[in-house]
Amino acid sequence: SQKIEQNSEALNIQEGKTATLTCNYTNYSPAYLQWYRQDPGRGPVFLLLIRENEKEKRKERLKVTFDTTLKQSLFHITASQPADSATYLCAPDLEYTPLVFGKGTRLSVIA
Amino acid sequence: DTAVSQTPKYLVTQMGNDKSIKCEQNLGHDTMYWYKQDSKKFLKIMFSYNNKELIINETVPNRFSPKSPDKAHLNLHINSLELGDSAVYFCASSATGGNSPLHFGNGTRLTVT
């Protein structure tokens, strides 16, 4: 069956450092991969989408990579700030089927 | 404001009751969804609906039923509530077609006592 694993349930990082979150998937080949941010008591908010033929996508301090050989996506936040503290969810996208999410990684950026 | 809104935000009820959660989107999207987030924060798809087609996650009990009076609304009806139904339920919408981002509401926390 399809499986999505996000490297760790929680990640603590010092302010100013780069946070790297990992998303691994098995038993399917998504054409796209989406990343979302979820704050406590709120719904997930879309951040970035990367296509299978794109190696890397950037948006301000965010960078996402997508390695279809390794079946892995990395999500980087550079110059992290306490306001980046949230849970980050990855969702490998099979196109035309409802998104299935990983369990998320709770990131805490410590001042 | 353009958004996905769901009501109520909190719902506390007793076992055996029937309840509904409403969802409305004014983004002009064709597809709407219901997700369930359990105590372990795992977000699971329950239904997707786009006017003509309802896709049901086979693990969802038939006590749960989505009802769409029009394209902008997808309400969730739950019959004979059970303790295990306690969770946060999220409504979402997207444009039709692959790789369209989802826009989520802020959730309804259902507590069954």
PDB file of C-alpha atoms in Angstrom:
ATOM      1  CA  SER A   1       0.000   0.000   0.000  1.00  0.00           C
ATOM      2  CA  GLN A   2       1.035   3.629  -0.453  1.00  0.00           C
ATOM      3  CA  LYS A   3       3.059   5.004   2.391  1.00  0.00           C
ATOM      4  CA  ILE A   4       4.284   8.500   3.259  1.00  0.00           C
ATOM      5  CA  GLU A   5       6.892   9.053   5.951  1.00  0.00           C
ATOM      6  CA  GLN A   6       8.051  12.391   7.300  1.00  0.00           C
ATOM      7  CA  ASN A   7      11.400  12.026   8.973  1.00  0.00           C
ATOM      8  CA  SER A   8      10.572  12.988  12.482  1.00  0.00           C
ATOM      9  CA  GLU A   9       7.565  13.913  14.498  1.00  0.00           C
ATOM     10  CA  ALA A  10       9.323  16.952  15.954  1.00  0.00           C
ATOM     11  CA  LEU A  11      12.352  19.025  15.029  1.00  0.00           C
ATOM     12  CA  ASN A  12      13.934  21.749  17.172  1.00  0.00           C
ATOM     13  CA  ILE A  13      16.234  24.258  15.591  1.00  0.00           C
ATOM     14  CA  GLN A  14      18.019  27.443  16.605  1.00  0.00           C
ATOM     15  CA  GLU A  15      16.833  30.713  15.104  1.00  0.00           C
ATOM     16  CA  GLY A  16      18.833  31.694  12.034  1.00  0.00           C
ATOM     17  CA  LYS A  17      19.742  28.115  11.096  1.00  0.00           C
ATOM     18  CA  THR A  18      18.359  26.166   8.130  1.00  0.00           C
ATOM     19  CA  ALA A  19      15.615  23.686   8.924  1.00  0.00           C
ATOM     20  CA  THR A  20      15.457  20.591   6.708  1.00  0.00           C
ATOM     21  CA  LEU A  21      12.391  18.371   6.725  1.00  0.00           C
ATOM     22  CA  THR A  22      12.200  15.061   4.869  1.00  0.00           C
ATOM     23  CA  CYS A  23       9.306  13.367   3.130  1.00  0.00           C
ATOM     24  CA  ASN A  24       9.703   9.812   1.812  1.00  0.00           C
ATOM     25  CA  TYR A  25       7.056   7.877  -0.052  1.00  0.00           C
ATOM     26  CA  THR A  26       6.784   4.268  -1.197  1.00  0.00           C
ATOM     27  CA  ASN A  27       4.659   2.173  -3.536  1.00  0.00           C
ATOM     28  CA  TYR A  28       3.561   4.938  -5.852  1.00  0.00           C
ATOM     29  CA  SER A  29       4.880   7.513  -8.308  1.00  0.00           C
ATOM     30  CA  PRO A  30       3.390  10.957  -7.779  1.00  0.00           C
ATOM     31  CA  ALA A  31       3.510  13.486 -10.582  1.00  0.00           C
ATOM     32  CA  TYR A  32       3.619  16.336  -8.077  1.00  0.00           C
ATOM     33  CA  LEU A  33       4.318  16.896  -4.441  1.00  0.00           C
ATOM     34  CA  GLN A  34       2.750  19.566  -2.269  1.00  0.00           C
ATOM     35  CA  TRP A  35       3.850  21.033   1.059  1.00  0.00           C
ATOM     36  CA  TYR A  36       1.525  22.628   3.614  1.00  0.00           C
ATOM     37  CA  ARG A  37       1.908  24.443   6.905  1.00  0.00           C
ATOM     38  CA  GLN A  38      -0.498  23.885   9.807  1.00  0.00           C
ATOM     39  CA  ASP A  39      -0.676  26.079  12.886  1.00  0.00           C
ATOM     40  CA  PRO A  40      -2.458  24.931  16.071  1.00  0.00           C
ATOM     41  CA  GLY A  41      -6.222  25.275  15.784  1.00  0.00           C
ATOM     42  CA  ARG A  42      -6.068  26.115  12.072  1.00  0.00           C
ATOM     43  CA  GLY A  43      -6.421  24.286   8.801  1.00  0.00           C
ATOM     44  CA  PRO A  44      -3.372  23.466   6.658  1.00  0.00           C
ATOM     45  CA  VAL A  45      -2.195  26.230   4.345  1.00  0.00           C
ATOM     46  CA  PHE A  46      -0.629  25.490   0.954  1.00  0.00           C
ATOM     47  CA  LEU A  47       3.012  26.532   0.602  1.00  0.00           C
ATOM     48  CA  LEU A  48       4.617  25.015  -2.482  1.00  0.00           C
ATOM     49  CA  LEU A  49       4.048  22.527  -5.263  1.00  0.00           C
ATOM     50  CA  ILE A  50       6.863  20.826  -7.166  1.00  0.00           C
ATOM     51  CA  ARG A  51       6.485  18.759 -10.323  1.00  0.00           C
ATOM     52  CA  GLU A  52       8.286  15.486 -10.999  1.00  0.00           C
ATOM     53  CA  ASN A  53      10.376  17.092 -13.747  1.00  0.00           C
ATOM     54  CA  GLU A  54      11.522  19.900 -11.436  1.00  0.00           C
ATOM     55  CA  LYS A  55      14.519  19.277  -9.261  1.00  0.00           C
ATOM     56  CA  GLU A  56      14.043  22.311  -7.070  1.00  0.00           C
ATOM     57  CA  LYS A  57      11.498  25.026  -6.322  1.00  0.00           C
ATOM     58  CA  ARG A  58      12.016  28.183  -4.289  1.00  0.00           C
ATOM     59  CA  LYS A  59       9.739  30.715  -2.662  1.00  0.00           C
ATOM     60  CA  GLU A  60      11.334  33.393  -0.507  1.00  0.00           C
ATOM     61  CA  ARG A  61      13.140  31.499   2.310  1.00  0.00           C
ATOM     62  CA  LEU A  62      11.590  28.166   1.338  1.00  0.00           C
ATOM     63  CA  LYS A  63      13.172  25.586  -0.943  1.00  0.00           C
ATOM     64  CA  VAL A  64      11.762  22.217  -1.955  1.00  0.00           C
ATOM     65  CA  THR A  65      13.527  19.432  -3.819  1.00  0.00           C
ATOM     66  CA  PHE A  66      11.965  16.360  -5.401  1.00  0.00           C
ATOM     67  CA  ASP A  67      14.017  13.248  -6.166  1.00  0.00           C
ATOM     68  CA  THR A  68      11.836  10.687  -7.948  1.00  0.00           C
ATOM     69  CA  THR A  69      14.636   8.122  -7.908  1.00  0.00           C
ATOM     70  CA  LEU A  70      15.017   8.275  -4.148  1.00  0.00           C
ATOM     71  CA  LYS A  71      11.265   8.840  -3.761  1.00  0.00           C
ATOM     72  CA  GLN A  72      12.005  11.733  -1.494  1.00  0.00           C
ATOM     73  CA  SER A  73      11.309  15.437  -1.088  1.00  0.00           C
ATOM     74  CA  LEU A  74      13.303  17.789   1.113  1.00  0.00           C
ATOM     75  CA  PHE A  75      11.807  20.996   2.484  1.00  0.00           C
ATOM     76  CA  HIS A  76      14.245  23.688   3.621  1.00  0.00           C
ATOM     77  CA  ILE A  77      13.598  26.892   5.534  1.00  0.00           C
ATOM     78  CA  THR A  78      16.649  29.141   5.523  1.00  0.00           C
ATOM     79  CA  ALA A  79      17.319  31.790   8.172  1.00  0.00           C
ATOM     80  CA  SER A  80      14.582  30.238  10.296  1.00  0.00           C
ATOM     81  CA  GLN A  81      12.541  32.437  12.638  1.00  0.00           C
ATOM     82  CA  PRO A  82      10.339  31.634  15.638  1.00  0.00           C
ATOM     83  CA  ALA A  83       7.338  32.517  13.426  1.00  0.00           C
ATOM     84  CA  ASP A  84       8.228  29.495  11.262  1.00  0.00           C
ATOM     85  CA  SER A  85       7.282  27.208  14.156  1.00  0.00           C
ATOM     86  CA  ALA A  86       4.411  25.037  12.934  1.00  0.00           C
ATOM     87  CA  THR A  87       3.657  21.557  11.644  1.00  0.00           C
ATOM     88  CA  TYR A  88       4.652  20.945   8.046  1.00  0.00           C
ATOM     89  CA  LEU A  89       2.834  18.356   5.968  1.00  0.00           C
ATOM     90  CA  CYS A  90       3.865  16.804   2.689  1.00  0.00           C
ATOM     91  CA  ALA A  91       1.401  15.367   0.192  1.00  0.00           C
ATOM     92  CA  PRO A  92       2.633  13.389  -2.815  1.00  0.00           C
ATOM     93  CA  ASP A  93       0.056  14.151  -5.489  1.00  0.00           C
ATOM     94  CA  LEU A  94      -1.229  11.426  -7.809  1.00  0.00           C
ATOM     95  CA  GLU A  95      -3.266  13.936  -9.840  1.00  0.00           C
ATOM     96  CA  TYR A  96      -7.035  13.499 -10.055  1.00  0.00           C
ATOM     97  CA  THR A  97      -7.169  11.653  -6.745  1.00  0.00           C
ATOM     98  CA  PRO A  98      -7.685  13.283  -3.347  1.00  0.00           C
ATOM     99  CA  LEU A  99      -4.476  14.339  -1.628  1.00  0.00           C
ATOM    100  CA  VAL A 100      -3.067  11.990   0.976  1.00  0.00           C
ATOM    101  CA  PHE A 101      -0.925  13.640   3.637  1.00  0.00           C
ATOM    102  CA  GLY A 102       2.037  12.536   5.689  1.00  0.00           C
ATOM    103  CA  LYS A 103       1.745  12.762   9.466  1.00  0.00           C
ATOM    104  CA  GLY A 104       3.712  15.981   9.513  1.00  0.00           C
ATOM    105  CA  THR A 105       6.807  17.280  11.256  1.00  0.00           C
ATOM    106  CA  ARG A 106       6.355  19.747  14.109  1.00  0.00           C
ATOM    107  CA  LEU A 107       9.074  22.366  13.770  1.00  0.00           C
ATOM    108  CA  SER A 108      10.065  24.540  16.720  1.00  0.00           C
ATOM    109  CA  VAL A 109      12.433  27.435  16.069  1.00  0.00           C
ATOM    110  CA  ILE A 110      14.067  28.557  19.295  1.00  0.00           C
ATOM    111  CA  ALA A 111      15.126  32.179  19.708  1.00  0.00           C
TER     112      ALA A 111
ATOM    113  CA  ASP B   1     -13.051  37.542   2.340  1.00  0.00           C
ATOM    114  CA  THR B   2     -12.602  34.634  -0.002  1.00  0.00           C
ATOM    115  CA  ALA B   3     -12.323  31.491   2.076  1.00  0.00           C
ATOM    116  CA  VAL B   4     -13.541  28.111   3.120  1.00  0.00           C
ATOM    117  CA  SER B   5     -15.704  28.463   6.189  1.00  0.00           C
ATOM    118  CA  GLN B   6     -17.153  25.724   8.316  1.00  0.00           C
ATOM    119  CA  THR B   7     -19.550  25.786  11.243  1.00  0.00           C
ATOM    120  CA  PRO B   8     -19.656  25.156  14.080  1.00  0.00           C
ATOM    121  CA  LYS B   9     -16.080  25.511  15.294  1.00  0.00           C
ATOM    122  CA  TYR B  10     -16.783  23.301  18.315  1.00  0.00           C
ATOM    123  CA  LEU B  11     -19.409  20.592  18.653  1.00  0.00           C
ATOM    124  CA  VAL B  12     -19.976  18.624  21.841  1.00  0.00           C
ATOM    125  CA  THR B  13     -22.627  15.921  21.770  1.00  0.00           C
ATOM    126  CA  GLN B  14     -23.574  12.597  23.264  1.00  0.00           C
ATOM    127  CA  MET B  15     -23.190   9.149  21.820  1.00  0.00           C
ATOM    128  CA  GLY B  16     -26.019   8.086  19.597  1.00  0.00           C
ATOM    129  CA  ASN B  17     -26.933  11.586  18.446  1.00  0.00           C
ATOM    130  CA  ASP B  18     -27.036  12.764  14.829  1.00  0.00           C
ATOM    131  CA  LYS B  19     -25.181  15.940  13.924  1.00  0.00           C
ATOM    132  CA  SER B  20     -24.176  18.009  10.904  1.00  0.00           C
ATOM    133  CA  ILE B  21     -21.223  20.213  10.075  1.00  0.00           C
ATOM    134  CA  LYS B  22     -21.629  22.845   7.391  1.00  0.00           C
ATOM    135  CA  CYS B  23     -19.031  23.958   4.886  1.00  0.00           C
ATOM    136  CA  GLU B  24     -19.118  26.749   2.353  1.00  0.00           C
ATOM    137  CA  GLN B  25     -16.504  28.010  -0.079  1.00  0.00           C
ATOM    138  CA  ASN B  26     -16.637  31.183  -2.141  1.00  0.00           C
ATOM    139  CA  LEU B  27     -13.533  30.492  -4.190  1.00  0.00           C
ATOM    140  CA  GLY B  28     -15.479  29.205  -7.176  1.00  0.00           C
ATOM    141  CA  HIS B  29     -13.912  25.766  -6.828  1.00  0.00           C
ATOM    142  CA  ASP B  30     -15.493  22.694  -8.336  1.00  0.00           C
ATOM    143  CA  THR B  31     -14.231  20.101  -5.896  1.00  0.00           C
ATOM    144  CA  MET B  32     -14.769  19.905  -2.149  1.00  0.00           C
ATOM    145  CA  TYR B  33     -13.452  17.517   0.465  1.00  0.00           C
ATOM    146  CA  TRP B  34     -13.836  16.361   4.032  1.00  0.00           C
ATOM    147  CA  TYR B  35     -10.777  15.317   6.027  1.00  0.00           C
ATOM    148  CA  LYS B  36     -10.580  13.920   9.560  1.00  0.00           C
ATOM    149  CA  GLN B  37      -7.648  14.720  11.844  1.00  0.00           C
ATOM    150  CA  ASP B  38      -7.412  12.395  14.812  1.00  0.00           C
ATOM    151  CA  SER B  39      -5.720  12.859  18.169  1.00  0.00           C
ATOM    152  CA  LYS B  40      -2.394  11.858  16.641  1.00  0.00           C
ATOM    153  CA  LYS B  41      -2.780  14.721  14.152  1.00  0.00           C
ATOM    154  CA  PHE B  42      -2.990  12.366  11.181  1.00  0.00           C
ATOM    155  CA  LEU B  43      -5.061  13.998   8.394  1.00  0.00           C
ATOM    156  CA  LYS B  44      -7.166  11.416   6.543  1.00  0.00           C
ATOM    157  CA  ILE B  45      -9.327  11.921   3.472  1.00  0.00           C
ATOM    158  CA  MET B  46     -12.968  10.993   3.988  1.00  0.00           C
ATOM    159  CA  PHE B  47     -14.719  12.216   0.838  1.00  0.00           C
ATOM    160  CA  SER B  48     -14.182  14.246  -2.268  1.00  0.00           C
ATOM    161  CA  TYR B  49     -17.052  15.576  -4.352  1.00  0.00           C
ATOM    162  CA  ASN B  50     -17.187  17.541  -7.580  1.00  0.00           C
ATOM    163  CA  ASN B  51     -20.796  17.893  -8.719  1.00  0.00           C
ATOM    164  CA  LYS B  52     -20.968  14.634 -10.526  1.00  0.00           C
ATOM    165  CA  GLU B  53     -18.707  12.306  -8.676  1.00  0.00           C
ATOM    166  CA  LEU B  54     -18.451  11.350  -5.034  1.00  0.00           C
ATOM    167  CA  ILE B  55     -15.312   9.515  -4.041  1.00  0.00           C
ATOM    168  CA  ILE B  56     -15.560   7.820  -0.688  1.00  0.00           C
ATOM    169  CA  ASN B  57     -12.665   6.510   1.340  1.00  0.00           C
ATOM    170  CA  GLU B  58     -13.700   2.906   1.848  1.00  0.00           C
ATOM    171  CA  THR B  59     -12.689   3.021   5.504  1.00  0.00           C
ATOM    172  CA  VAL B  60     -15.302   5.675   6.337  1.00  0.00           C
ATOM    173  CA  PRO B  61     -18.356   4.194   8.104  1.00  0.00           C
ATOM    174  CA  ASN B  62     -21.648   4.687   6.284  1.00  0.00           C
ATOM    175  CA  ARG B  63     -22.877   6.661   9.296  1.00  0.00           C
ATOM    176  CA  PHE B  64     -21.034   9.536   7.641  1.00  0.00           C
ATOM    177  CA  SER B  65     -22.618  11.096   4.579  1.00  0.00           C
ATOM    178  CA  PRO B  66     -21.766  14.234   2.609  1.00  0.00           C
ATOM    179  CA  LYS B  67     -24.570  16.361   1.200  1.00  0.00           C
ATOM    180  CA  SER B  68     -24.028  19.033  -1.419  1.00  0.00           C
ATOM    181  CA  PRO B  69     -26.981  21.379  -2.002  1.00  0.00           C
ATOM    182  CA  ASP B  70     -24.918  23.320  -4.540  1.00  0.00           C
ATOM    183  CA  LYS B  71     -21.385  23.713  -5.820  1.00  0.00           C
ATOM    184  CA  ALA B  72     -20.363  26.017  -2.993  1.00  0.00           C
ATOM    185  CA  HIS B  73     -21.485  23.798  -0.122  1.00  0.00           C
ATOM    186  CA  LEU B  74     -20.572  20.352   1.140  1.00  0.00           C
ATOM    187  CA  ASN B  75     -22.098  19.483   4.490  1.00  0.00           C
ATOM    188  CA  LEU B  76     -21.179  16.454   6.579  1.00  0.00           C
ATOM    189  CA  HIS B  77     -23.909  14.473   8.310  1.00  0.00           C
ATOM    190  CA  ILE B  78     -23.043  11.972  10.993  1.00  0.00           C
ATOM    191  CA  ASN B  79     -25.582   9.516  12.369  1.00  0.00           C
ATOM    192  CA  SER B  80     -25.424   7.535  15.609  1.00  0.00           C
ATOM    193  CA  LEU B  81     -22.285   9.241  16.865  1.00  0.00           C
ATOM    194  CA  GLU B  82     -19.669   7.099  18.604  1.00  0.00           C
ATOM    195  CA  LEU B  83     -16.848   7.997  20.989  1.00  0.00           C
ATOM    196  CA  GLY B  84     -14.305   7.217  18.262  1.00  0.00           C
ATOM    197  CA  ASP B  85     -15.770   9.907  16.055  1.00  0.00           C
ATOM    198  CA  SER B  86     -14.205  12.556  18.283  1.00  0.00           C
ATOM    199  CA  ALA B  87     -11.700  14.408  16.107  1.00  0.00           C
ATOM    200  CA  VAL B  88     -11.213  17.621  14.179  1.00  0.00           C
ATOM    201  CA  TYR B  89     -12.993  17.631  10.824  1.00  0.00           C
ATOM    202  CA  PHE B  90     -11.673  19.836   8.040  1.00  0.00           C
ATOM    203  CA  CYS B  91     -13.467  20.914   4.922  1.00  0.00           C
ATOM    204  CA  ALA B  92     -11.385  21.860   1.891  1.00  0.00           C
ATOM    205  CA  SER B  93     -11.866  22.884  -1.711  1.00  0.00           C
ATOM    206  CA  SER B  94      -9.798  23.006  -4.871  1.00  0.00           C
ATOM    207  CA  ALA B  95     -10.103  23.737  -8.538  1.00  0.00           C
ATOM    208  CA  THR B  96     -10.788  20.622 -10.587  1.00  0.00           C
ATOM    209  CA  GLY B  97      -7.783  19.013 -12.098  1.00  0.00           C
ATOM    210  CA  GLY B  98      -4.625  17.507 -10.921  1.00  0.00           C
ATOM    211  CA  ASN B  99      -2.127  19.332  -8.739  1.00  0.00           C
ATOM    212  CA  SER B 100      -4.538  22.048  -7.639  1.00  0.00           C
ATOM    213  CA  PRO B 101      -3.721  23.200  -4.102  1.00  0.00           C
ATOM    214  CA  LEU B 102      -6.294  22.611  -1.398  1.00  0.00           C
ATOM    215  CA  HIS B 103      -7.800  25.457   0.578  1.00  0.00           C
ATOM    216  CA  PHE B 104      -8.857  24.361   4.045  1.00  0.00           C
ATOM    217  CA  GLY B 105     -11.340  25.659   6.551  1.00  0.00           C
ATOM    218  CA  ASN B 106     -10.228  26.034  10.152  1.00  0.00           C
ATOM    219  CA  GLY B 107     -11.826  22.855  11.332  1.00  0.00           C
ATOM    220  CA  THR B 108     -14.652  21.676  13.566  1.00  0.00           C
ATOM    221  CA  ARG B 109     -13.631  20.001  16.795  1.00  0.00           C
ATOM    222  CA  LEU B 110     -16.177  17.272  17.495  1.00  0.00           C
ATOM    223  CA  THR B 111     -16.282  15.780  20.983  1.00  0.00           C
ATOM    224  CA  VAL B 112     -18.553  12.815  21.606  1.00  0.00           C
ATOM    225  CA  THR B 113     -19.248  12.040  25.262  1.00  0.00           C
TER     226      THR B 113
END
